[in-house]
């Protein structure tokens, strides 16, 4: 009787957990692997039974769209600073129309972006993903395609059969609520900050080297700790004199993304030459380059297109689309 009573009391304390986790770690520092139709028990504090048989469904998960796209409200200060800039919505409409006319099938198109890892740039990636289903990310600090030739080759291997790819790249710059270029208000912060911070830091480094107040930084070698920022600065160094001239005219923040764009365009061309063949003889490579313009909360972001070209798998220009 005592044994039966103990069993009944223990059963009342059992906790049934519904979960689809396949691996579970507990405070006992023991890792427990769970497979379909199995139960497991965790000791010493609590007896836990985990029935999983009813939680493995053969039906696919429900498709859900989580969009972070910016507001559609226009922001005049953005187009004043960067003439010809399009809202994200305008860009997507023009982009998809142009690609369709060029023979692209959007259902067989893989988009690869090289945009700065700053969170303010994600709305454009979200819009591109909504239009082309998926997004392959090649970008790093300041928008440079630090994924390099290897990432492009990997992306090309993911293109749907019979399809082609679209590469969208470029630096970004903020325009705040006062119209100031190079800064932008951010969610949850009382004051704005540099935008792009990596670009501003690199321009400071370039200015110091140009004016002789510091020497060029040593290559990072085998230490990846801040390698991307080092290369942003190095690839901006050839534009030191132009940046100093722009600074003298109080136009440094509008000039900075333009020179970053030029440096990135050269980098993109090298990647196409090195890895373009991975797209395949029947595939095409559409490349859109420009400058992202980030705006205050409540307004749409912009993109100033500076080139839109179509290449074959050898990196040879087929057509200037814009």
PDB file of C-alpha atoms in Angstrom:
ATOM      1  CA  UNK A   1       0.000   0.000   0.000  1.00  0.00           C
ATOM      2  CA  UNK A   2       2.807   2.378   0.856  1.00  0.00           C
ATOM      3  CA  UNK A   3       4.474   1.656  -2.474  1.00  0.00           C
ATOM      4  CA  UNK A   4       1.244   2.241  -4.421  1.00  0.00           C
ATOM      5  CA  UNK A   5       0.653   5.516  -2.568  1.00  0.00           C
ATOM      6  CA  UNK A   6       4.182   6.677  -3.356  1.00  0.00           C
ATOM      7  CA  UNK A   7       3.702   5.874  -7.029  1.00  0.00           C
ATOM      8  CA  UNK A   8       0.419   7.811  -7.125  1.00  0.00           C
ATOM      9  CA  UNK A   9       2.054  10.843  -5.472  1.00  0.00           C
ATOM     10  CA  UNK A  10       4.976  10.682  -7.876  1.00  0.00           C
ATOM     11  CA  UNK A  11       2.647  10.477 -10.872  1.00  0.00           C
ATOM     12  CA  UNK A  12       0.864  13.639  -9.745  1.00  0.00           C
ATOM     13  CA  UNK A  13       4.193  15.485  -9.848  1.00  0.00           C
ATOM     14  CA  UNK A  14       5.071  14.384 -13.344  1.00  0.00           C
ATOM     15  CA  UNK A  15       5.284  17.177 -15.883  1.00  0.00           C
ATOM     16  CA  UNK A  16       4.315  16.489 -19.467  1.00  0.00           C
ATOM     17  CA  UNK A  17       6.127  18.693 -21.939  1.00  0.00           C
ATOM     18  CA  UNK A  18       4.964  19.115 -25.523  1.00  0.00           C
ATOM     19  CA  UNK A  19       7.966  19.933 -27.673  1.00  0.00           C
ATOM     20  CA  UNK A  20       9.463  19.305 -31.064  1.00  0.00           C
ATOM     21  CA  UNK A  21      13.013  19.781 -29.862  1.00  0.00           C
ATOM     22  CA  UNK A  22      15.300  16.985 -30.896  1.00  0.00           C
ATOM     23  CA  UNK A  23      18.059  17.824 -28.445  1.00  0.00           C
ATOM     24  CA  UNK A  24      17.573  18.960 -24.878  1.00  0.00           C
ATOM     25  CA  UNK A  25      20.077  20.194 -22.295  1.00  0.00           C
ATOM     26  CA  UNK A  26      19.254  20.499 -18.593  1.00  0.00           C
ATOM     27  CA  UNK A  27      20.740  21.912 -15.409  1.00  0.00           C
ATOM     28  CA  UNK A  28      22.094  18.433 -14.730  1.00  0.00           C
ATOM     29  CA  UNK A  29      24.641  19.196 -17.478  1.00  0.00           C
ATOM     30  CA  UNK A  30      23.503  16.057 -19.252  1.00  0.00           C
ATOM     31  CA  UNK A  31      22.616  16.179 -22.938  1.00  0.00           C
ATOM     32  CA  UNK A  32      19.660  14.031 -23.882  1.00  0.00           C
ATOM     33  CA  UNK A  33      18.945  13.125 -27.501  1.00  0.00           C
ATOM     34  CA  UNK A  34      15.299  12.464 -28.250  1.00  0.00           C
ATOM     35  CA  UNK A  35      13.943  10.701 -31.302  1.00  0.00           C
ATOM     36  CA  UNK A  36      10.385  10.347 -32.528  1.00  0.00           C
ATOM     37  CA  UNK A  37       8.106   8.183 -30.367  1.00  0.00           C
ATOM     38  CA  UNK A  38      10.564   8.212 -27.442  1.00  0.00           C
ATOM     39  CA  UNK A  39      10.172   9.347 -23.833  1.00  0.00           C
ATOM     40  CA  UNK A  40      12.972  10.432 -21.585  1.00  0.00           C
ATOM     41  CA  UNK A  41      13.333  10.986 -17.873  1.00  0.00           C
ATOM     42  CA  UNK A  42      15.446  13.660 -16.223  1.00  0.00           C
ATOM     43  CA  UNK A  43      16.704  13.297 -12.665  1.00  0.00           C
ATOM     44  CA  UNK A  44      17.291  14.125  -9.908  1.00  0.00           C
ATOM     45  CA  UNK A  45      14.825  16.923  -9.077  1.00  0.00           C
ATOM     46  CA  UNK A  46      11.827  16.105 -11.210  1.00  0.00           C
ATOM     47  CA  UNK A  47      10.509  13.200 -13.202  1.00  0.00           C
ATOM     48  CA  UNK A  48       9.668  14.571 -16.650  1.00  0.00           C
ATOM     49  CA  UNK A  49       7.948  12.560 -19.353  1.00  0.00           C
ATOM     50  CA  UNK A  50       8.222  13.882 -22.892  1.00  0.00           C
ATOM     51  CA  UNK A  51       5.837  12.218 -25.385  1.00  0.00           C
ATOM     52  CA  UNK A  52       6.771  13.396 -28.863  1.00  0.00           C
ATOM     53  CA  UNK A  53       4.867  11.046 -31.134  1.00  0.00           C
ATOM     54  CA  UNK A  54       1.945  13.425 -31.640  1.00  0.00           C
ATOM     55  CA  UNK A  55       4.124  16.448 -32.311  1.00  0.00           C
ATOM     56  CA  UNK A  56       5.811  15.335 -35.528  1.00  0.00           C
ATOM     57  CA  UNK A  57       3.450  16.300 -38.311  1.00  0.00           C
ATOM     58  CA  UNK A  58       3.938  15.330 -41.927  1.00  0.00           C
ATOM     59  CA  UNK A  59       2.334  18.567 -43.082  1.00  0.00           C
ATOM     60  CA  UNK A  60       4.636  21.511 -43.866  1.00  0.00           C
ATOM     61  CA  UNK A  61       4.775  24.524 -41.543  1.00  0.00           C
ATOM     62  CA  UNK A  62       2.484  27.429 -42.282  1.00  0.00           C
ATOM     63  CA  UNK A  63       4.178  30.095 -44.392  1.00  0.00           C
ATOM     64  CA  UNK A  64       4.365  33.388 -42.541  1.00  0.00           C
ATOM     65  CA  UNK A  65       5.783  36.668 -43.724  1.00  0.00           C
ATOM     66  CA  UNK A  66       7.554  38.934 -41.275  1.00  0.00           C
ATOM     67  CA  UNK A  67       8.205  42.210 -43.054  1.00  0.00           C
ATOM     68  CA  UNK A  68      10.358  45.025 -41.724  1.00  0.00           C
ATOM     69  CA  UNK A  69       9.868  47.234 -44.724  1.00  0.00           C
ATOM     70  CA  UNK A  70       9.907  50.938 -43.995  1.00  0.00           C
ATOM     71  CA  UNK A  71       6.980  53.337 -44.154  1.00  0.00           C
ATOM     72  CA  UNK A  72       5.874  54.571 -47.568  1.00  0.00           C
ATOM     73  CA  UNK A  73       5.966  58.201 -46.419  1.00  0.00           C
ATOM     74  CA  UNK A  74       8.414  60.138 -48.643  1.00  0.00           C
ATOM     75  CA  UNK A  75      11.306  62.124 -47.200  1.00  0.00           C
ATOM     76  CA  UNK A  76      12.323  65.133 -49.277  1.00  0.00           C
ATOM     77  CA  UNK A  77      15.653  65.640 -47.527  1.00  0.00           C
ATOM     78  CA  UNK A  78      16.836  62.283 -48.874  1.00  0.00           C
ATOM     79  CA  UNK A  79      16.266  63.185 -52.510  1.00  0.00           C
ATOM     80  CA  UNK A  80      17.693  66.662 -51.988  1.00  0.00           C
ATOM     81  CA  UNK A  81      20.966  65.149 -50.820  1.00  0.00           C
ATOM     82  CA  UNK A  82      20.942  62.268 -53.309  1.00  0.00           C
ATOM     83  CA  UNK A  83      19.134  63.273 -56.523  1.00  0.00           C
ATOM     84  CA  UNK A  84      17.518  60.435 -58.421  1.00  0.00           C
ATOM     85  CA  UNK A  85      17.127  58.282 -55.323  1.00  0.00           C
ATOM     86  CA  UNK A  86      14.064  56.013 -55.430  1.00  0.00           C
ATOM     87  CA  UNK A  87      11.923  54.846 -52.555  1.00  0.00           C
ATOM     88  CA  UNK A  88      12.260  51.148 -51.811  1.00  0.00           C
ATOM     89  CA  UNK A  89       8.840  50.552 -53.374  1.00  0.00           C
ATOM     90  CA  UNK A  90       9.734  52.501 -56.520  1.00  0.00           C
ATOM     91  CA  UNK A  91      13.010  50.625 -56.791  1.00  0.00           C
ATOM     92  CA  UNK A  92      11.366  47.203 -56.538  1.00  0.00           C
ATOM     93  CA  UNK A  93       8.751  48.068 -59.151  1.00  0.00           C
ATOM     94  CA  UNK A  94      11.321  49.362 -61.610  1.00  0.00           C
ATOM     95  CA  UNK A  95      13.710  46.522 -60.852  1.00  0.00           C
ATOM     96  CA  UNK A  96      11.256  43.678 -61.391  1.00  0.00           C
ATOM     97  CA  UNK A  97       9.854  45.268 -64.553  1.00  0.00           C
ATOM     98  CA  UNK A  98      13.328  45.696 -66.033  1.00  0.00           C
ATOM     99  CA  UNK A  99      14.386  42.148 -65.209  1.00  0.00           C
ATOM    100  CA  UNK A 100      11.198  40.687 -66.679  1.00  0.00           C
ATOM    101  CA  UNK A 101      11.802  42.623 -69.886  1.00  0.00           C
ATOM    102  CA  UNK A 102      15.363  41.264 -69.916  1.00  0.00           C
ATOM    103  CA  UNK A 103      14.052  37.696 -69.871  1.00  0.00           C
ATOM    104  CA  UNK A 104      14.282  36.983 -66.152  1.00  0.00           C
ATOM    105  CA  UNK A 105      11.799  34.687 -64.444  1.00  0.00           C
ATOM    106  CA  UNK A 106      11.433  36.028 -60.903  1.00  0.00           C
ATOM    107  CA  UNK A 107      10.468  32.551 -59.652  1.00  0.00           C
ATOM    108  CA  UNK A 108      13.873  31.291 -60.808  1.00  0.00           C
ATOM    109  CA  UNK A 109      15.909  34.297 -59.706  1.00  0.00           C
ATOM    110  CA  UNK A 110      18.165  34.275 -56.662  1.00  0.00           C
ATOM    111  CA  UNK A 111      18.999  37.684 -55.235  1.00  0.00           C
ATOM    112  CA  UNK A 112      22.351  38.239 -53.525  1.00  0.00           C
ATOM    113  CA  UNK A 113      22.876  41.387 -51.496  1.00  0.00           C
ATOM    114  CA  UNK A 114      26.054  43.098 -50.397  1.00  0.00           C
ATOM    115  CA  UNK A 115      24.784  45.689 -47.944  1.00  0.00           C
ATOM    116  CA  UNK A 116      26.205  46.843 -44.629  1.00  0.00           C
ATOM    117  CA  UNK A 117      25.370  44.685 -41.621  1.00  0.00           C
ATOM    118  CA  UNK A 118      23.831  47.731 -39.871  1.00  0.00           C
ATOM    119  CA  UNK A 119      20.247  46.853 -38.897  1.00  0.00           C
ATOM    120  CA  UNK A 120      18.847  49.961 -40.621  1.00  0.00           C
ATOM    121  CA  UNK A 121      19.553  48.278 -43.962  1.00  0.00           C
ATOM    122  CA  UNK A 122      17.371  45.240 -43.448  1.00  0.00           C
ATOM    123  CA  UNK A 123      14.114  46.751 -44.829  1.00  0.00           C
ATOM    124  CA  UNK A 124      15.520  46.758 -48.374  1.00  0.00           C
ATOM    125  CA  UNK A 125      16.684  43.168 -47.999  1.00  0.00           C
ATOM    126  CA  UNK A 126      13.224  42.239 -46.744  1.00  0.00           C
ATOM    127  CA  UNK A 127      11.598  43.875 -49.763  1.00  0.00           C
ATOM    128  CA  UNK A 128      13.987  42.061 -52.113  1.00  0.00           C
ATOM    129  CA  UNK A 129      13.315  38.746 -50.381  1.00  0.00           C
ATOM    130  CA  UNK A 130       9.566  39.279 -50.685  1.00  0.00           C
ATOM    131  CA  UNK A 131       9.967  39.873 -54.418  1.00  0.00           C
ATOM    132  CA  UNK A 132      12.415  37.034 -55.118  1.00  0.00           C
ATOM    133  CA  UNK A 133      11.618  34.565 -52.299  1.00  0.00           C
ATOM    134  CA  UNK A 134      15.109  34.375 -50.806  1.00  0.00           C
ATOM    135  CA  UNK A 135      18.188  36.502 -50.171  1.00  0.00           C
ATOM    136  CA  UNK A 136      21.828  35.386 -50.143  1.00  0.00           C
ATOM    137  CA  UNK A 137      23.922  37.745 -48.028  1.00  0.00           C
ATOM    138  CA  UNK A 138      27.451  38.552 -49.246  1.00  0.00           C
ATOM    139  CA  UNK A 139      27.913  41.858 -47.435  1.00  0.00           C
ATOM    140  CA  UNK A 140      29.876  43.049 -44.443  1.00  0.00           C
ATOM    141  CA  UNK A 141      30.909  46.365 -42.925  1.00  0.00           C
ATOM    142  CA  UNK A 142      30.079  49.440 -45.033  1.00  0.00           C
ATOM    143  CA  UNK A 143      28.485  47.169 -47.655  1.00  0.00           C
ATOM    144  CA  UNK A 144      31.681  45.627 -49.032  1.00  0.00           C
ATOM    145  CA  UNK A 145      31.166  42.094 -50.404  1.00  0.00           C
ATOM    146  CA  UNK A 146      33.499  40.505 -47.890  1.00  0.00           C
ATOM    147  CA  UNK A 147      32.010  37.099 -48.669  1.00  0.00           C
ATOM    148  CA  UNK A 148      34.204  37.373 -51.742  1.00  0.00           C
ATOM    149  CA  UNK A 149      34.583  34.899 -54.568  1.00  0.00           C
ATOM    150  CA  UNK A 150      33.682  31.931 -52.378  1.00  0.00           C
ATOM    151  CA  UNK A 151      30.334  33.373 -51.321  1.00  0.00           C
ATOM    152  CA  UNK A 152      29.454  34.259 -54.910  1.00  0.00           C
ATOM    153  CA  UNK A 153      30.284  30.725 -56.019  1.00  0.00           C
ATOM    154  CA  UNK A 154      28.136  29.301 -53.237  1.00  0.00           C
ATOM    155  CA  UNK A 155      25.264  31.614 -54.162  1.00  0.00           C
ATOM    156  CA  UNK A 156      25.529  30.620 -57.824  1.00  0.00           C
ATOM    157  CA  UNK A 157      25.201  26.966 -56.857  1.00  0.00           C
ATOM    158  CA  UNK A 158      21.858  27.776 -55.222  1.00  0.00           C
ATOM    159  CA  UNK A 159      20.252  29.391 -58.285  1.00  0.00           C
ATOM    160  CA  UNK A 160      17.125  27.464 -59.342  1.00  0.00           C
ATOM    161  CA  UNK A 161      17.569  25.306 -62.449  1.00  0.00           C
ATOM    162  CA  UNK A 162      17.264  27.408 -65.574  1.00  0.00           C
ATOM    163  CA  UNK A 163      17.446  30.634 -63.582  1.00  0.00           C
ATOM    164  CA  UNK A 164      19.758  33.584 -63.087  1.00  0.00           C
ATOM    165  CA  UNK A 165      20.869  35.849 -60.276  1.00  0.00           C
ATOM    166  CA  UNK A 166      20.561  39.457 -59.209  1.00  0.00           C
ATOM    167  CA  UNK A 167      23.293  41.144 -57.172  1.00  0.00           C
ATOM    168  CA  UNK A 168      22.402  44.316 -55.256  1.00  0.00           C
ATOM    169  CA  UNK A 169      25.228  46.172 -53.549  1.00  0.00           C
ATOM    170  CA  UNK A 170      26.212  49.526 -52.174  1.00  0.00           C
ATOM    171  CA  UNK A 171      27.179  51.560 -49.123  1.00  0.00           C
ATOM    172  CA  UNK A 172      24.615  53.377 -47.026  1.00  0.00           C
ATOM    173  CA  UNK A 173      24.262  56.808 -45.488  1.00  0.00           C
ATOM    174  CA  UNK A 174      21.783  58.368 -43.109  1.00  0.00           C
ATOM    175  CA  UNK A 175      19.845  61.609 -43.462  1.00  0.00           C
ATOM    176  CA  UNK A 176      18.361  62.670 -40.137  1.00  0.00           C
ATOM    177  CA  UNK A 177      15.251  64.703 -39.305  1.00  0.00           C
ATOM    178  CA  UNK A 178      17.162  67.981 -39.638  1.00  0.00           C
ATOM    179  CA  UNK A 179      18.424  67.059 -43.101  1.00  0.00           C
ATOM    180  CA  UNK A 180      21.969  66.425 -41.872  1.00  0.00           C
ATOM    181  CA  UNK A 181      23.790  63.776 -43.917  1.00  0.00           C
ATOM    182  CA  UNK A 182      25.843  61.074 -42.219  1.00  0.00           C
ATOM    183  CA  UNK A 183      23.620  60.553 -39.204  1.00  0.00           C
ATOM    184  CA  UNK A 184      20.161  59.166 -38.524  1.00  0.00           C
ATOM    185  CA  UNK A 185      17.756  58.630 -35.637  1.00  0.00           C
ATOM    186  CA  UNK A 186      17.549  55.057 -34.416  1.00  0.00           C
ATOM    187  CA  UNK A 187      14.811  53.087 -32.693  1.00  0.00           C
ATOM    188  CA  UNK A 188      14.704  53.600 -28.948  1.00  0.00           C
ATOM    189  CA  UNK A 189      17.533  56.150 -28.801  1.00  0.00           C
ATOM    190  CA  UNK A 190      17.136  59.784 -27.801  1.00  0.00           C
ATOM    191  CA  UNK A 191      19.905  60.937 -30.102  1.00  0.00           C
ATOM    192  CA  UNK A 192      20.965  59.900 -33.589  1.00  0.00           C
ATOM    193  CA  UNK A 193      24.355  58.519 -34.498  1.00  0.00           C
ATOM    194  CA  UNK A 194      26.772  58.034 -37.366  1.00  0.00           C
ATOM    195  CA  UNK A 195      25.408  56.256 -40.391  1.00  0.00           C
ATOM    196  CA  UNK A 196      27.440  54.509 -41.695  1.00  0.00           C
ATOM    197  CA  UNK A 197      29.601  54.238 -38.582  1.00  0.00           C
ATOM    198  CA  UNK A 198      32.144  51.955 -40.258  1.00  0.00           C
ATOM    199  CA  UNK A 199      32.480  54.355 -43.186  1.00  0.00           C
ATOM    200  CA  UNK A 200      32.904  57.383 -40.920  1.00  0.00           C
ATOM    201  CA  UNK A 201      35.578  55.568 -38.901  1.00  0.00           C
ATOM    202  CA  UNK A 202      37.380  54.555 -42.093  1.00  0.00           C
ATOM    203  CA  UNK A 203      37.278  58.112 -43.434  1.00  0.00           C
ATOM    204  CA  UNK A 204      38.846  59.329 -40.194  1.00  0.00           C
ATOM    205  CA  UNK A 205      41.627  56.789 -40.602  1.00  0.00           C
ATOM    206  CA  UNK A 206      42.163  57.798 -44.235  1.00  0.00           C
ATOM    207  CA  UNK A 207      42.327  61.476 -43.298  1.00  0.00           C
ATOM    208  CA  UNK A 208      44.894  60.783 -40.575  1.00  0.00           C
ATOM    209  CA  UNK A 209      47.097  58.794 -42.939  1.00  0.00           C
ATOM    210  CA  UNK A 210      46.777  61.440 -45.655  1.00  0.00           C
ATOM    211  CA  UNK A 211      47.710  64.256 -43.261  1.00  0.00           C
ATOM    212  CA  UNK A 212      50.576  62.305 -41.736  1.00  0.00           C
ATOM    213  CA  UNK A 213      49.204  62.168 -38.204  1.00  0.00           C
ATOM    214  CA  UNK A 214      49.219  58.366 -38.286  1.00  0.00           C
ATOM    215  CA  UNK A 215      50.794  55.604 -40.326  1.00  0.00           C
ATOM    216  CA  UNK A 216      48.993  52.934 -42.292  1.00  0.00           C
ATOM    217  CA  UNK A 217      47.756  50.101 -40.134  1.00  0.00           C
ATOM    218  CA  UNK A 218      49.453  46.755 -40.477  1.00  0.00           C
ATOM    219  CA  UNK A 219      47.540  44.029 -42.283  1.00  0.00           C
ATOM    220  CA  UNK A 220      45.549  41.853 -39.865  1.00  0.00           C
ATOM    221  CA  UNK A 221      47.394  38.706 -40.929  1.00  0.00           C
ATOM    222  CA  UNK A 222      45.916  35.666 -39.247  1.00  0.00           C
ATOM    223  CA  UNK A 223      43.875  37.665 -36.722  1.00  0.00           C
ATOM    224  CA  UNK A 224      40.292  38.219 -37.957  1.00  0.00           C
ATOM    225  CA  UNK A 225      39.253  40.325 -34.930  1.00  0.00           C
ATOM    226  CA  UNK A 226      38.786  43.578 -36.884  1.00  0.00           C
ATOM    227  CA  UNK A 227      39.845  42.524 -40.362  1.00  0.00           C
ATOM    228  CA  UNK A 228      36.785  43.911 -42.147  1.00  0.00           C
ATOM    229  CA  UNK A 229      37.267  47.418 -40.774  1.00  0.00           C
ATOM    230  CA  UNK A 230      40.925  47.315 -41.769  1.00  0.00           C
ATOM    231  CA  UNK A 231      39.996  46.538 -45.370  1.00  0.00           C
ATOM    232  CA  UNK A 232      37.280  49.204 -45.459  1.00  0.00           C
ATOM    233  CA  UNK A 233      39.976  51.734 -44.584  1.00  0.00           C
ATOM    234  CA  UNK A 234      42.491  50.311 -47.040  1.00  0.00           C
ATOM    235  CA  UNK A 235      40.048  50.308 -49.956  1.00  0.00           C
ATOM    236  CA  UNK A 236      39.101  53.901 -49.160  1.00  0.00           C
ATOM    237  CA  UNK A 237      42.720  55.128 -49.049  1.00  0.00           C
ATOM    238  CA  UNK A 238      42.966  55.770 -52.835  1.00  0.00           C
ATOM    239  CA  UNK A 239      40.230  58.403 -52.414  1.00  0.00           C
ATOM    240  CA  UNK A 240      42.005  60.281 -49.616  1.00  0.00           C
ATOM    241  CA  UNK A 241      42.712  63.429 -51.614  1.00  0.00           C
ATOM    242  CA  UNK A 242      39.165  63.614 -52.965  1.00  0.00           C
ATOM    243  CA  UNK A 243      37.726  63.128 -49.496  1.00  0.00           C
ATOM    244  CA  UNK A 244      39.900  65.923 -48.110  1.00  0.00           C
ATOM    245  CA  UNK A 245      38.698  68.232 -50.872  1.00  0.00           C
ATOM    246  CA  UNK A 246      35.090  67.322 -50.110  1.00  0.00           C
ATOM    247  CA  UNK A 247      35.675  67.946 -46.406  1.00  0.00           C
ATOM    248  CA  UNK A 248      37.049  71.397 -47.187  1.00  0.00           C
ATOM    249  CA  UNK A 249      33.784  72.162 -48.969  1.00  0.00           C
ATOM    250  CA  UNK A 250      31.707  70.725 -46.123  1.00  0.00           C
ATOM    251  CA  UNK A 251      30.501  67.920 -48.405  1.00  0.00           C
ATOM    252  CA  UNK A 252      32.392  64.979 -46.970  1.00  0.00           C
ATOM    253  CA  UNK A 253      29.327  63.022 -45.865  1.00  0.00           C
ATOM    254  CA  UNK A 254      27.706  63.161 -49.293  1.00  0.00           C
ATOM    255  CA  UNK A 255      31.006  62.347 -51.015  1.00  0.00           C
ATOM    256  CA  UNK A 256      31.967  59.471 -48.720  1.00  0.00           C
ATOM    257  CA  UNK A 257      29.313  56.963 -49.886  1.00  0.00           C
ATOM    258  CA  UNK A 258      30.080  57.801 -53.519  1.00  0.00           C
ATOM    259  CA  UNK A 259      33.733  56.848 -53.116  1.00  0.00           C
ATOM    260  CA  UNK A 260      32.795  53.756 -51.150  1.00  0.00           C
ATOM    261  CA  UNK A 261      30.518  52.832 -54.034  1.00  0.00           C
ATOM    262  CA  UNK A 262      33.415  53.187 -56.486  1.00  0.00           C
ATOM    263  CA  UNK A 263      35.634  50.977 -54.338  1.00  0.00           C
ATOM    264  CA  UNK A 264      32.895  48.367 -54.005  1.00  0.00           C
ATOM    265  CA  UNK A 265      32.189  48.397 -57.736  1.00  0.00           C
ATOM    266  CA  UNK A 266      35.808  47.474 -58.417  1.00  0.00           C
ATOM    267  CA  UNK A 267      35.574  44.692 -55.848  1.00  0.00           C
ATOM    268  CA  UNK A 268      32.367  43.347 -57.418  1.00  0.00           C
ATOM    269  CA  UNK A 269      34.014  43.231 -60.846  1.00  0.00           C
ATOM    270  CA  UNK A 270      36.869  41.168 -59.447  1.00  0.00           C
ATOM    271  CA  UNK A 271      34.392  38.745 -57.918  1.00  0.00           C
ATOM    272  CA  UNK A 272      32.522  38.360 -61.215  1.00  0.00           C
ATOM    273  CA  UNK A 273      35.745  37.584 -63.045  1.00  0.00           C
ATOM    274  CA  UNK A 274      36.804  35.077 -60.398  1.00  0.00           C
ATOM    275  CA  UNK A 275      33.526  33.244 -59.795  1.00  0.00           C
ATOM    276  CA  UNK A 276      31.047  34.220 -62.503  1.00  0.00           C
ATOM    277  CA  UNK A 277      31.442  30.882 -64.277  1.00  0.00           C
ATOM    278  CA  UNK A 278      29.680  29.198 -61.374  1.00  0.00           C
ATOM    279  CA  UNK A 279      26.410  30.662 -62.679  1.00  0.00           C
ATOM    280  CA  UNK A 280      26.623  28.426 -65.752  1.00  0.00           C
ATOM    281  CA  UNK A 281      26.601  29.183 -69.464  1.00  0.00           C
ATOM    282  CA  UNK A 282      22.834  29.672 -69.587  1.00  0.00           C
ATOM    283  CA  UNK A 283      22.694  31.930 -66.556  1.00  0.00           C
ATOM    284  CA  UNK A 284      22.906  35.693 -66.385  1.00  0.00           C
ATOM    285  CA  UNK A 285      24.137  38.050 -63.706  1.00  0.00           C
ATOM    286  CA  UNK A 286      22.236  41.295 -63.194  1.00  0.00           C
ATOM    287  CA  UNK A 287      24.174  43.730 -61.006  1.00  0.00           C
ATOM    288  CA  UNK A 288      22.561  46.759 -59.371  1.00  0.00           C
ATOM    289  CA  UNK A 289      24.884  49.168 -57.602  1.00  0.00           C
ATOM    290  CA  UNK A 290      24.070  52.349 -55.756  1.00  0.00           C
ATOM    291  CA  UNK A 291      23.733  54.071 -52.407  1.00  0.00           C
ATOM    292  CA  UNK A 292      21.214  53.218 -49.712  1.00  0.00           C
ATOM    293  CA  UNK A 293      19.766  56.256 -47.956  1.00  0.00           C
ATOM    294  CA  UNK A 294      18.426  55.640 -44.450  1.00  0.00           C
ATOM    295  CA  UNK A 295      15.805  58.023 -43.091  1.00  0.00           C
ATOM    296  CA  UNK A 296      14.194  58.789 -39.710  1.00  0.00           C
ATOM    297  CA  UNK A 297      11.544  56.404 -38.328  1.00  0.00           C
ATOM    298  CA  UNK A 298       8.210  56.846 -40.060  1.00  0.00           C
ATOM    299  CA  UNK A 299       9.671  57.562 -43.501  1.00  0.00           C
ATOM    300  CA  UNK A 300      10.571  55.317 -46.397  1.00  0.00           C
ATOM    301  CA  UNK A 301      14.196  54.503 -47.098  1.00  0.00           C
ATOM    302  CA  UNK A 302      15.705  55.281 -50.487  1.00  0.00           C
ATOM    303  CA  UNK A 303      18.200  53.807 -52.924  1.00  0.00           C
ATOM    304  CA  UNK A 304      20.116  55.912 -55.422  1.00  0.00           C
ATOM    305  CA  UNK A 305      20.842  53.600 -58.384  1.00  0.00           C
ATOM    306  CA  UNK A 306      24.175  54.356 -60.029  1.00  0.00           C
ATOM    307  CA  UNK A 307      24.492  51.347 -62.329  1.00  0.00           C
ATOM    308  CA  UNK A 308      22.382  48.403 -63.406  1.00  0.00           C
ATOM    309  CA  UNK A 309      24.123  46.064 -65.817  1.00  0.00           C
ATOM    310  CA  UNK A 310      23.632  42.589 -67.205  1.00  0.00           C
ATOM    311  CA  UNK A 311      26.634  40.246 -67.460  1.00  0.00           C
ATOM    312  CA  UNK A 312      27.270  36.765 -68.765  1.00  0.00           C
ATOM    313  CA  UNK A 313      28.911  34.082 -66.655  1.00  0.00           C
ATOM    314  CA  UNK A 314      32.352  35.270 -67.758  1.00  0.00           C
ATOM    315  CA  UNK A 315      31.804  38.697 -66.299  1.00  0.00           C
ATOM    316  CA  UNK A 316      31.438  40.267 -69.731  1.00  0.00           C
ATOM    317  CA  UNK A 317      28.919  43.074 -70.102  1.00  0.00           C
ATOM    318  CA  UNK A 318      25.830  42.140 -72.110  1.00  0.00           C
ATOM    319  CA  UNK A 319      23.725  45.248 -71.632  1.00  0.00           C
ATOM    320  CA  UNK A 320      23.422  48.401 -69.559  1.00  0.00           C
ATOM    321  CA  UNK A 321      19.886  48.092 -68.206  1.00  0.00           C
ATOM    322  CA  UNK A 322      19.715  51.582 -66.663  1.00  0.00           C
TER     323      UNK A 322
END
